[in-house]
């Protein structure tokens, strides 16, 4: 079983993005099933999404628009969704580097 974690870094401020809402879903047949939801902590981290995720296709959804609105900023990306395949054996850490009108993600360690 795999752990799934993430963190969000605000690249404009050079700081962790605290208070970003995150949802984790798994694709079951043709439907997405909610697995967990959480909010990034003061370090921009979210470590409580899944500790025992089986193999499958998952989607992380980040409420970036709400976060940026609280910072008096706007974005063309009110929501960021990352769909990925989990093998069910290793840890999956998927960070997001966020700016107002762009983002980057990668598989971290």
PDB file of C-alpha atoms in Angstrom:
ATOM      1  CA  UNK A   1       0.000   0.000   0.000  1.00  0.00           C
ATOM      2  CA  UNK A   2       1.102   3.556  -0.761  1.00  0.00           C
ATOM      3  CA  UNK A   3       1.034   6.782   1.164  1.00  0.00           C
ATOM      4  CA  UNK A   4      -0.129   9.874  -0.736  1.00  0.00           C
ATOM      5  CA  UNK A   5       1.014  13.302   0.458  1.00  0.00           C
ATOM      6  CA  UNK A   6       1.459  16.765  -1.008  1.00  0.00           C
ATOM      7  CA  UNK A   7       2.549  20.265  -0.234  1.00  0.00           C
ATOM      8  CA  UNK A   8       1.952  23.637  -1.849  1.00  0.00           C
ATOM      9  CA  UNK A   9       4.589  26.335  -2.107  1.00  0.00           C
ATOM     10  CA  UNK A  10       3.652  29.890  -3.063  1.00  0.00           C
ATOM     11  CA  UNK A  11       6.427  30.733  -5.549  1.00  0.00           C
ATOM     12  CA  UNK A  12       5.476  34.429  -5.615  1.00  0.00           C
ATOM     13  CA  UNK A  13       5.976  34.850  -1.872  1.00  0.00           C
ATOM     14  CA  UNK A  14       8.660  32.183  -1.546  1.00  0.00           C
ATOM     15  CA  UNK A  15       6.683  30.637   1.303  1.00  0.00           C
ATOM     16  CA  UNK A  16       4.476  27.623   2.069  1.00  0.00           C
ATOM     17  CA  UNK A  17       0.831  28.094   1.053  1.00  0.00           C
ATOM     18  CA  UNK A  18      -1.157  27.618   4.247  1.00  0.00           C
ATOM     19  CA  UNK A  19      -4.891  26.910   4.096  1.00  0.00           C
ATOM     20  CA  UNK A  20      -5.233  25.439   0.603  1.00  0.00           C
ATOM     21  CA  UNK A  21      -8.121  22.972   0.457  1.00  0.00           C
ATOM     22  CA  UNK A  22      -7.203  19.612  -1.078  1.00  0.00           C
ATOM     23  CA  UNK A  23      -9.324  16.651  -2.109  1.00  0.00           C
ATOM     24  CA  UNK A  24      -8.173  13.146  -3.029  1.00  0.00           C
ATOM     25  CA  UNK A  25     -10.298  10.920  -5.262  1.00  0.00           C
ATOM     26  CA  UNK A  26      -9.845   7.489  -6.826  1.00  0.00           C
ATOM     27  CA  UNK A  27     -11.203   6.421 -10.196  1.00  0.00           C
ATOM     28  CA  UNK A  28     -13.564   3.451  -9.734  1.00  0.00           C
ATOM     29  CA  UNK A  29     -14.867   2.309 -13.114  1.00  0.00           C
ATOM     30  CA  UNK A  30     -16.052   5.512 -14.790  1.00  0.00           C
ATOM     31  CA  UNK A  31     -16.668   7.472 -11.566  1.00  0.00           C
ATOM     32  CA  UNK A  32     -14.434   9.424  -9.199  1.00  0.00           C
ATOM     33  CA  UNK A  33     -14.870   8.401  -5.549  1.00  0.00           C
ATOM     34  CA  UNK A  34     -13.832  10.761  -2.765  1.00  0.00           C
ATOM     35  CA  UNK A  35     -11.122   9.270  -0.544  1.00  0.00           C
ATOM     36  CA  UNK A  36     -10.142  12.210   1.680  1.00  0.00           C
ATOM     37  CA  UNK A  37     -10.058  15.965   2.002  1.00  0.00           C
ATOM     38  CA  UNK A  38      -7.809  18.223   4.025  1.00  0.00           C
ATOM     39  CA  UNK A  39      -6.220  21.668   4.238  1.00  0.00           C
ATOM     40  CA  UNK A  40      -2.526  22.506   4.017  1.00  0.00           C
ATOM     41  CA  UNK A  41      -0.883  23.308   7.346  1.00  0.00           C
ATOM     42  CA  UNK A  42       1.446  26.217   8.201  1.00  0.00           C
ATOM     43  CA  UNK A  43       4.231  24.475   6.265  1.00  0.00           C
ATOM     44  CA  UNK A  44       1.987  24.092   3.208  1.00  0.00           C
ATOM     45  CA  UNK A  45       1.896  20.336   3.783  1.00  0.00           C
ATOM     46  CA  UNK A  46      -0.897  17.828   3.744  1.00  0.00           C
ATOM     47  CA  UNK A  47       0.209  14.475   5.156  1.00  0.00           C
ATOM     48  CA  UNK A  48      -3.166  12.994   6.102  1.00  0.00           C
ATOM     49  CA  UNK A  49      -4.724  12.180   2.716  1.00  0.00           C
ATOM     50  CA  UNK A  50      -3.947   8.460   2.384  1.00  0.00           C
ATOM     51  CA  UNK A  51      -1.628   6.136   4.258  1.00  0.00           C
ATOM     52  CA  UNK A  52      -2.704   2.869   2.619  1.00  0.00           C
ATOM     53  CA  UNK A  53      -3.668   3.624  -0.978  1.00  0.00           C
ATOM     54  CA  UNK A  54      -3.994   0.657  -3.286  1.00  0.00           C
ATOM     55  CA  UNK A  55      -3.003   0.602  -6.941  1.00  0.00           C
ATOM     56  CA  UNK A  56      -5.150   2.732  -9.226  1.00  0.00           C
ATOM     57  CA  UNK A  57      -5.721   6.115 -10.789  1.00  0.00           C
ATOM     58  CA  UNK A  58      -6.059   9.016  -8.350  1.00  0.00           C
ATOM     59  CA  UNK A  59      -6.773  12.732  -8.578  1.00  0.00           C
ATOM     60  CA  UNK A  60      -5.627  15.496  -6.248  1.00  0.00           C
ATOM     61  CA  UNK A  61      -7.675  18.707  -6.476  1.00  0.00           C
ATOM     62  CA  UNK A  62      -6.333  21.966  -5.015  1.00  0.00           C
ATOM     63  CA  UNK A  63      -8.572  24.946  -4.189  1.00  0.00           C
ATOM     64  CA  UNK A  64      -6.008  27.502  -5.352  1.00  0.00           C
ATOM     65  CA  UNK A  65      -8.507  30.227  -6.261  1.00  0.00           C
ATOM     66  CA  UNK A  66      -9.809  30.497  -2.702  1.00  0.00           C
ATOM     67  CA  UNK A  67      -6.263  30.661  -1.333  1.00  0.00           C
ATOM     68  CA  UNK A  68      -5.232  33.395  -3.779  1.00  0.00           C
ATOM     69  CA  UNK A  69      -8.430  35.363  -3.169  1.00  0.00           C
ATOM     70  CA  UNK A  70      -7.594  35.449   0.564  1.00  0.00           C
ATOM     71  CA  UNK A  71      -4.207  36.894  -0.436  1.00  0.00           C
ATOM     72  CA  UNK A  72      -5.924  39.615  -2.572  1.00  0.00           C
ATOM     73  CA  UNK A  73      -4.596  37.950  -5.727  1.00  0.00           C
ATOM     74  CA  UNK A  74      -6.298  36.450  -8.754  1.00  0.00           C
ATOM     75  CA  UNK A  75      -5.560  33.504 -10.996  1.00  0.00           C
ATOM     76  CA  UNK A  76      -6.772  31.923 -14.187  1.00  0.00           C
ATOM     77  CA  UNK A  77      -6.516  28.594 -12.307  1.00  0.00           C
ATOM     78  CA  UNK A  78      -9.187  28.598  -9.571  1.00  0.00           C
ATOM     79  CA  UNK A  79      -8.716  24.832  -9.197  1.00  0.00           C
ATOM     80  CA  UNK A  80      -5.731  22.644 -10.032  1.00  0.00           C
ATOM     81  CA  UNK A  81      -6.291  18.926 -10.590  1.00  0.00           C
ATOM     82  CA  UNK A  82      -3.474  16.408 -10.845  1.00  0.00           C
ATOM     83  CA  UNK A  83      -4.362  12.942 -12.078  1.00  0.00           C
ATOM     84  CA  UNK A  84      -1.764  10.229 -11.493  1.00  0.00           C
ATOM     85  CA  UNK A  85      -1.298   6.477 -11.443  1.00  0.00           C
ATOM     86  CA  UNK A  86      -0.385   4.902  -8.117  1.00  0.00           C
ATOM     87  CA  UNK A  87       1.318   1.522  -8.171  1.00  0.00           C
ATOM     88  CA  UNK A  88       0.268   0.781  -4.595  1.00  0.00           C
ATOM     89  CA  UNK A  89       3.770  -0.003  -3.365  1.00  0.00           C
ATOM     90  CA  UNK A  90       5.797   3.195  -2.909  1.00  0.00           C
ATOM     91  CA  UNK A  91       5.131   6.578  -1.341  1.00  0.00           C
ATOM     92  CA  UNK A  92       3.660   9.242  -3.642  1.00  0.00           C
ATOM     93  CA  UNK A  93       4.509  12.833  -2.710  1.00  0.00           C
ATOM     94  CA  UNK A  94       3.153  15.318  -5.269  1.00  0.00           C
ATOM     95  CA  UNK A  95       4.111  18.934  -4.511  1.00  0.00           C
ATOM     96  CA  UNK A  96       2.730  21.998  -6.291  1.00  0.00           C
ATOM     97  CA  UNK A  97       4.681  25.199  -6.893  1.00  0.00           C
ATOM     98  CA  UNK A  98       2.047  27.900  -7.291  1.00  0.00           C
ATOM     99  CA  UNK A  99       2.101  31.397  -8.723  1.00  0.00           C
ATOM    100  CA  UNK A 100      -0.825  33.561  -9.743  1.00  0.00           C
ATOM    101  CA  UNK A 101      -1.056  32.315 -13.326  1.00  0.00           C
ATOM    102  CA  UNK A 102       1.060  29.187 -13.445  1.00  0.00           C
ATOM    103  CA  UNK A 103       1.870  26.062 -11.507  1.00  0.00           C
ATOM    104  CA  UNK A 104       4.333  23.188 -11.606  1.00  0.00           C
ATOM    105  CA  UNK A 105       4.074  19.741 -10.097  1.00  0.00           C
ATOM    106  CA  UNK A 106       6.396  16.759  -9.858  1.00  0.00           C
ATOM    107  CA  UNK A 107       6.810  13.534  -7.948  1.00  0.00           C
ATOM    108  CA  UNK A 108       8.876  14.307  -4.883  1.00  0.00           C
ATOM    109  CA  UNK A 109      10.354  12.096  -2.234  1.00  0.00           C
TER     110      UNK A 109
END
